[in-house]
mmCIF file of C-alpha atoms and ligand atoms in Angstrom:
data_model
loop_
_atom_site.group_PDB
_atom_site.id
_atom_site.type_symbol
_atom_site.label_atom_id
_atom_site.label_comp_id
_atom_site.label_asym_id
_atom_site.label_seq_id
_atom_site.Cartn_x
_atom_site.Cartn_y
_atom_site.Cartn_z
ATOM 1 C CA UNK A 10 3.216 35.266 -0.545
ATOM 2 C CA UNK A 11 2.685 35.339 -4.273
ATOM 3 C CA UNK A 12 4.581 31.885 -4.924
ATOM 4 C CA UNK A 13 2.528 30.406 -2.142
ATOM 5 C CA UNK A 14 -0.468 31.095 -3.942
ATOM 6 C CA UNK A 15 0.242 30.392 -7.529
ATOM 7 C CA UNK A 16 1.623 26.689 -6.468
ATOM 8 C CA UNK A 17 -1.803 26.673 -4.159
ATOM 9 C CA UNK A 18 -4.159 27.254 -7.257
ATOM 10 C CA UNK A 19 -2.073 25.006 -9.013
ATOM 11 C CA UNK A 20 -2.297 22.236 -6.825
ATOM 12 C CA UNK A 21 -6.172 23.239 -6.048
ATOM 13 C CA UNK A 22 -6.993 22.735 -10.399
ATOM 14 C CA UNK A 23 -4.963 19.798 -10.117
ATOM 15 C CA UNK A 24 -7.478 18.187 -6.914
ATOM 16 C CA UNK A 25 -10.508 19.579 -8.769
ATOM 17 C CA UNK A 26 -9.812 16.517 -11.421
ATOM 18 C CA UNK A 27 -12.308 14.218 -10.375
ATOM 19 C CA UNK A 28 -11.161 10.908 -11.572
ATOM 20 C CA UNK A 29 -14.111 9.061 -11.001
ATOM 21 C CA UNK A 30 -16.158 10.664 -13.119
ATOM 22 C CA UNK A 31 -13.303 10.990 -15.677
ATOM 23 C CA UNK A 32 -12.223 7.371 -15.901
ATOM 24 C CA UNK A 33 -16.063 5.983 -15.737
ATOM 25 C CA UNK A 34 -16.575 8.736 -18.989
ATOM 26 C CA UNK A 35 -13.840 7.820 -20.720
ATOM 27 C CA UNK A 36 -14.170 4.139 -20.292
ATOM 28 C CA UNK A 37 -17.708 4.816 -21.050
ATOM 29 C CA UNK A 38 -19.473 4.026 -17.803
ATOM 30 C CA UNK A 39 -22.262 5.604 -15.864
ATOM 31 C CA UNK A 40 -21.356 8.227 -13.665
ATOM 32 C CA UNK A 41 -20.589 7.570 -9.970
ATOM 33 C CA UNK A 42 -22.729 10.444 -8.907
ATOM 34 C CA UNK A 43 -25.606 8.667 -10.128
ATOM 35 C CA UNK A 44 -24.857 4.917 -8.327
ATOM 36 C CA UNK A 45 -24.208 3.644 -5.137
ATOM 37 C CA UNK A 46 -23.121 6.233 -2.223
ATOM 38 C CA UNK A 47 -23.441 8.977 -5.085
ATOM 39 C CA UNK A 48 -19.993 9.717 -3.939
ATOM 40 C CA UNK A 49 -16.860 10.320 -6.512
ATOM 41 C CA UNK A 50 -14.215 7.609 -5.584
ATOM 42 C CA UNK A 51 -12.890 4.592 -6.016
ATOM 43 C CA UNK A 52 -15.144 3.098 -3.793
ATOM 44 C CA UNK A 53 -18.255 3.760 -5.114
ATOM 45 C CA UNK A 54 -16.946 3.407 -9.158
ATOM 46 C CA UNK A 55 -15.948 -0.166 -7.807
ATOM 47 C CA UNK A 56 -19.858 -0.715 -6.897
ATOM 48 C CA UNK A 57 -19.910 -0.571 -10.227
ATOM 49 C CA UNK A 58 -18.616 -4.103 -11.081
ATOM 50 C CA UNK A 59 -15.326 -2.329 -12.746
ATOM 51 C CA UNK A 60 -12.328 -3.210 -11.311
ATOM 52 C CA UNK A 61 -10.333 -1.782 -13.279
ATOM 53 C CA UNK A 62 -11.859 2.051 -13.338
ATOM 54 C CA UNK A 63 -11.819 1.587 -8.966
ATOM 55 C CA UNK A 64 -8.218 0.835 -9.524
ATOM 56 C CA UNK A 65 -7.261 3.738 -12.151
ATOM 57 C CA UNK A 66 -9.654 6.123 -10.199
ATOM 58 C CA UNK A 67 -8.014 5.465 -6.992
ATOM 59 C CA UNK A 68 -4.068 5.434 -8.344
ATOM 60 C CA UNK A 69 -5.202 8.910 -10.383
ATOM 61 C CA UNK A 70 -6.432 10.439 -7.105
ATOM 62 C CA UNK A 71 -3.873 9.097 -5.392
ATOM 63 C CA UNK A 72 -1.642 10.387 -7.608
ATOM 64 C CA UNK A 73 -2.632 14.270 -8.331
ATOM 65 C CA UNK A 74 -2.150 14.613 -4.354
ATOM 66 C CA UNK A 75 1.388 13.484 -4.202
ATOM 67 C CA UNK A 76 1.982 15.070 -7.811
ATOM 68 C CA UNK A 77 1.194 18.623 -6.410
ATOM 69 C CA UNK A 78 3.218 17.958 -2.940
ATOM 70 C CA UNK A 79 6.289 15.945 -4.753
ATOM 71 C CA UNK A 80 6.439 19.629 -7.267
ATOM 72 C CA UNK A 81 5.865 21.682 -3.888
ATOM 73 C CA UNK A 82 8.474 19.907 -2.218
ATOM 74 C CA UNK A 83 10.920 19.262 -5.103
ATOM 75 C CA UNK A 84 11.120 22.465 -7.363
ATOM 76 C CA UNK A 85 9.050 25.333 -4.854
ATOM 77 C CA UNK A 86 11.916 25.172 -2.998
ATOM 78 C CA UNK A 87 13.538 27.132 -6.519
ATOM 79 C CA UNK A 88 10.816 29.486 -6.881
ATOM 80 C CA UNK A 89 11.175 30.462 -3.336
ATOM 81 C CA UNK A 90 8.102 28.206 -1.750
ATOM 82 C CA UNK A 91 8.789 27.676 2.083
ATOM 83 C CA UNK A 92 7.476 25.354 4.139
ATOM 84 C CA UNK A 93 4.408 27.014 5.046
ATOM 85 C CA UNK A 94 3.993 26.923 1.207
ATOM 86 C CA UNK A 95 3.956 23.055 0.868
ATOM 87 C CA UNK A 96 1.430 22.760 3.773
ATOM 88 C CA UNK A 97 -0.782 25.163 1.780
ATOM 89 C CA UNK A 98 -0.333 23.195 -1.025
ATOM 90 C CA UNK A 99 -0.846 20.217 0.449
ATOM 91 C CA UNK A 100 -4.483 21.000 1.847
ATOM 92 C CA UNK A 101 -5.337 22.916 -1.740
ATOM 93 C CA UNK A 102 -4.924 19.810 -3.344
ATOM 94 C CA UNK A 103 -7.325 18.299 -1.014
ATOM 95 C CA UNK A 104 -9.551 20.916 -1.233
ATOM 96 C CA UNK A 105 -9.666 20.799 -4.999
ATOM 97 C CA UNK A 106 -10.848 17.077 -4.664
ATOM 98 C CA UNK A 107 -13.597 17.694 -2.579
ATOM 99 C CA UNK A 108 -14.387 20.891 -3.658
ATOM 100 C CA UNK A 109 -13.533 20.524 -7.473
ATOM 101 C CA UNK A 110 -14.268 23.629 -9.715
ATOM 102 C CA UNK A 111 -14.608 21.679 -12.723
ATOM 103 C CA UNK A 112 -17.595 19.851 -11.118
ATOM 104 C CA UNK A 113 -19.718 22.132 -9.490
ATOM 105 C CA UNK A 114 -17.839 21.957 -6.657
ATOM 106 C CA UNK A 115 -19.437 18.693 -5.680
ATOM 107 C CA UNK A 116 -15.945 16.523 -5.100
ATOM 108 C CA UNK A 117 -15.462 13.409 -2.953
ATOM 109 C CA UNK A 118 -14.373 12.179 0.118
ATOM 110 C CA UNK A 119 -10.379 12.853 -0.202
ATOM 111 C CA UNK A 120 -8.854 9.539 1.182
ATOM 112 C CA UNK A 121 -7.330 8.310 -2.227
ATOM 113 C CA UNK A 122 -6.046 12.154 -2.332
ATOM 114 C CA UNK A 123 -5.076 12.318 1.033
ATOM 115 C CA UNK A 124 -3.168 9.007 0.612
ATOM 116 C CA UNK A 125 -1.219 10.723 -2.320
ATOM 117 C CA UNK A 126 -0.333 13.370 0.265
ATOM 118 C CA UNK A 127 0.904 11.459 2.481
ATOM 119 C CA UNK A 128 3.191 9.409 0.095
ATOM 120 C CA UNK A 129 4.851 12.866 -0.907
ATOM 121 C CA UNK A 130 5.348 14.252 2.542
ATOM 122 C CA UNK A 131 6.838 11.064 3.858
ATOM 123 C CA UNK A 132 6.973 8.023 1.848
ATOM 124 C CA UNK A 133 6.801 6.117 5.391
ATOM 125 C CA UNK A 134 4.277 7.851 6.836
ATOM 126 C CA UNK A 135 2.079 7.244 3.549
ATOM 127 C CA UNK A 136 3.094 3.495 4.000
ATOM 128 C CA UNK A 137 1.785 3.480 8.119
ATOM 129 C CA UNK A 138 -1.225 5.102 7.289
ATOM 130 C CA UNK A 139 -2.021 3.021 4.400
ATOM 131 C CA UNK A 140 -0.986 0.068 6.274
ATOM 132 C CA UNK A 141 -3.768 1.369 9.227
ATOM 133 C CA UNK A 142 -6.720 1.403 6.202
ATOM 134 C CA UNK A 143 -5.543 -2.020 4.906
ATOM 135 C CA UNK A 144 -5.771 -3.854 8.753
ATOM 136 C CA UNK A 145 -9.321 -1.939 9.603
ATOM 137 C CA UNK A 146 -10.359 -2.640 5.969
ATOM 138 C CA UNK A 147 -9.469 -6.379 6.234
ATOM 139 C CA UNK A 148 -11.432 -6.734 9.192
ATOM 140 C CA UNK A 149 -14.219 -5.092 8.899
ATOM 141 C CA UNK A 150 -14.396 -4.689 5.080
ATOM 142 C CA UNK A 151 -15.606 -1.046 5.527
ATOM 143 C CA UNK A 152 -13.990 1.464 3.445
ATOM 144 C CA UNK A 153 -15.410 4.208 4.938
ATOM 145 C CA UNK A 154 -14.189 3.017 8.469
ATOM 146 C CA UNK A 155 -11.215 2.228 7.711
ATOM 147 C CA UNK A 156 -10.552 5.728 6.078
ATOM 148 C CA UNK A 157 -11.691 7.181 9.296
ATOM 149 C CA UNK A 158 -9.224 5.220 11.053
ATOM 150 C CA UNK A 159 -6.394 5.960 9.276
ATOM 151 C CA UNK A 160 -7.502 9.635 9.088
ATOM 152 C CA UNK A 161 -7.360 10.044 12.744
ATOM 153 C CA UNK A 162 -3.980 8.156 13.468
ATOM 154 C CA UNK A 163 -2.251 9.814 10.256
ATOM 155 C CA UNK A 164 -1.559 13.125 12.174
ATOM 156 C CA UNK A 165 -0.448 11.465 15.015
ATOM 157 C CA UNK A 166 2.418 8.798 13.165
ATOM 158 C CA UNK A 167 3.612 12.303 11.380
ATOM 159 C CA UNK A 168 3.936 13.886 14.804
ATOM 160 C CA UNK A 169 5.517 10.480 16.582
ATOM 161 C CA UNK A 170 7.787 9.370 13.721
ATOM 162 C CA UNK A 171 9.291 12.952 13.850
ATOM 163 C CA UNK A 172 12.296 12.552 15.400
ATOM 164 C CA UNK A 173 12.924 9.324 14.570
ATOM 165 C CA UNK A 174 12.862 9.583 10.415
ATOM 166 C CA UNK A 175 12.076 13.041 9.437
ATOM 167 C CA UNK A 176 11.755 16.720 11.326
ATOM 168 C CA UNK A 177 8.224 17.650 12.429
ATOM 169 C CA UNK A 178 7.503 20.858 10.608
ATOM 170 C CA UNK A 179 4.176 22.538 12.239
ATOM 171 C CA UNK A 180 2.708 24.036 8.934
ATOM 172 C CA UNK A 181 3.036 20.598 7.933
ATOM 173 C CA UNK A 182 1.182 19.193 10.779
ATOM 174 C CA UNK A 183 -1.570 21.739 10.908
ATOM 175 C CA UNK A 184 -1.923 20.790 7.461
ATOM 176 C CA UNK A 185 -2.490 17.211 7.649
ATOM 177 C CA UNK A 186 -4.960 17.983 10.851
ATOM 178 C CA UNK A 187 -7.120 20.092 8.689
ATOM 179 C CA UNK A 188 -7.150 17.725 5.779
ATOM 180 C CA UNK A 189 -8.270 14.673 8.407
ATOM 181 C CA UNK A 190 -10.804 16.880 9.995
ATOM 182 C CA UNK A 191 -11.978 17.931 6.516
ATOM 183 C CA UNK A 192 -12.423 13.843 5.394
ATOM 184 C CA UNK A 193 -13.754 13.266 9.166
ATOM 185 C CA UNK A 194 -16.829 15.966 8.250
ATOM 186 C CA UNK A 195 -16.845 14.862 4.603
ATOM 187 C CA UNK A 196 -18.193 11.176 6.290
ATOM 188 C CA UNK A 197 -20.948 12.618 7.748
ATOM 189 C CA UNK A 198 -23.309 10.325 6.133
ATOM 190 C CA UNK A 199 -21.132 6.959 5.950
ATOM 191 C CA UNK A 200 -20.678 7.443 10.158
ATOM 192 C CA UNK A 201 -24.610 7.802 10.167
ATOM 193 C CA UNK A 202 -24.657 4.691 8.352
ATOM 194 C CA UNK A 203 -22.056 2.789 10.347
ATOM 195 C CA UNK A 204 -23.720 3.688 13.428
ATOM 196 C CA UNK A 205 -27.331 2.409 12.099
ATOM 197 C CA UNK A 206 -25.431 -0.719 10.760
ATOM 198 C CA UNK A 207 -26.103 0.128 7.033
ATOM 199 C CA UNK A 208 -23.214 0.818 5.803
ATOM 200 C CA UNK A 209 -22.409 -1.251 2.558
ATOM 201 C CA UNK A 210 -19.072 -3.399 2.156
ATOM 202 C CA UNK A 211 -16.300 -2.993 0.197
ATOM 203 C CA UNK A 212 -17.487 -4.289 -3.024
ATOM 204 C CA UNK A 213 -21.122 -5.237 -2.796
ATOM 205 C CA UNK A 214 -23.620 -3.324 -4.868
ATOM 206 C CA UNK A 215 -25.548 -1.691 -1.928
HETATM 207 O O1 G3P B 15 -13.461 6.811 -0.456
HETATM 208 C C1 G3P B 15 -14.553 7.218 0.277
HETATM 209 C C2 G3P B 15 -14.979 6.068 1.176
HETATM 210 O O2 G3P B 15 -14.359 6.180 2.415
HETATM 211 C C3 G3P B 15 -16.457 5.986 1.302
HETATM 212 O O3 G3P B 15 -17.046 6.007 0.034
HETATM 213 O O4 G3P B 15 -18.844 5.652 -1.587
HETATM 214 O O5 G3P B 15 -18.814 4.331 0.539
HETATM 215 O O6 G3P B 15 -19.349 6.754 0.597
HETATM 216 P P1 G3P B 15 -18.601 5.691 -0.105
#
């Protein structure tokens, strides 16, 4: 329906703010499309040396995904968005990031976005799957991996905690299996890398 789509472009400009190259401009860095992985995320802005710009890039991607879902969730509702709706929402959000319009349409990965996501849909879910990235992260000090990870269980703690502290709604699921798969394909190259064992570390230059 019409309100379905309006809150989906919404959500999908929102996404297509790629804070990586935003924060490294205004803070008057080089881009991240030109450095490290090439890639537009926290990750690679931290193989700049900045810690702060990783940080604000992250939190800012983080945050436009649970923005659009939180507004989906907490005033659709009054324009008439259903539940179908959110889902939508949820994976034009995503898309935006990876797909933004404002940059060519040459976005990142999506797991600071998807994170964001997450938070919004179920603040304990967000808190599982961010707990997943943090343990794989810690031990094997791959971002990239650990995003994987998390991307593959996140579905699954949505569909098991259902039930137990929220309702399962399908859209909802479908939703967050499309976004995984999406970050899944958008790793092509770091799973390449992990396999030939050169794959860089959280944090070091190359
Ligand atoms: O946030 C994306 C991360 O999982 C990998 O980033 O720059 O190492 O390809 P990068």
């Amino acid at each position: 329906n019409v309100v379905a789509l309006i809150f989906a472009g919404l959500a999908y400009l929102l996404g297509s703010l790629s804070f990586a190259v935003l924060v490294s401009r205004v803070m008057g860095m080089a881009d991240p499309r030109t450095y490290g992985s090439g890639n537009p995320g926290a990750t690679n802005v931290l193989r700049s040396g900045n810690k702060l710009a990783a940080i604000l890039t992250l939190l800012l991607d983080a945050f436009k995904g649970w923005l659009a879902v939180w507004l989906g969730l907490v005033i659709g509702p009054g324009f008439g968005l259903s539940a179908p709706g959110v889902a939508l929402v949820a994976v034009a959000v995503f898309l935006g990031h990876l797909y933004p319009v404002f940059f060519h349409f040459k976005g990142g990965k999506g797991v600071a976005t998807a994170a964001g996501v997450l938070l919004a849909v179920q603040p304990w879910l967000g808190l599982a799957t961010l707990a997943t990235w943090l343990i794989v992260a810690g031990f094997f000090r791959y971002s990239s991996l650990a995003a994987l990870v998390a991307a593959v269980f996140a579905p699954f703690y949505y569909w098991f905690g259902g039930g137990l502290a929220w309702n399962v709604d399908p859209a909802l699921l479908l939703a967050l299996m499309i976004i995984s798969a999406l970050l899944i394909w958008r790793h092509k190259s770091n799973i390449g890398k992990l396999m030939r064992g050169e794959e860089s570390r959280i944090g070091r230059k190359k």
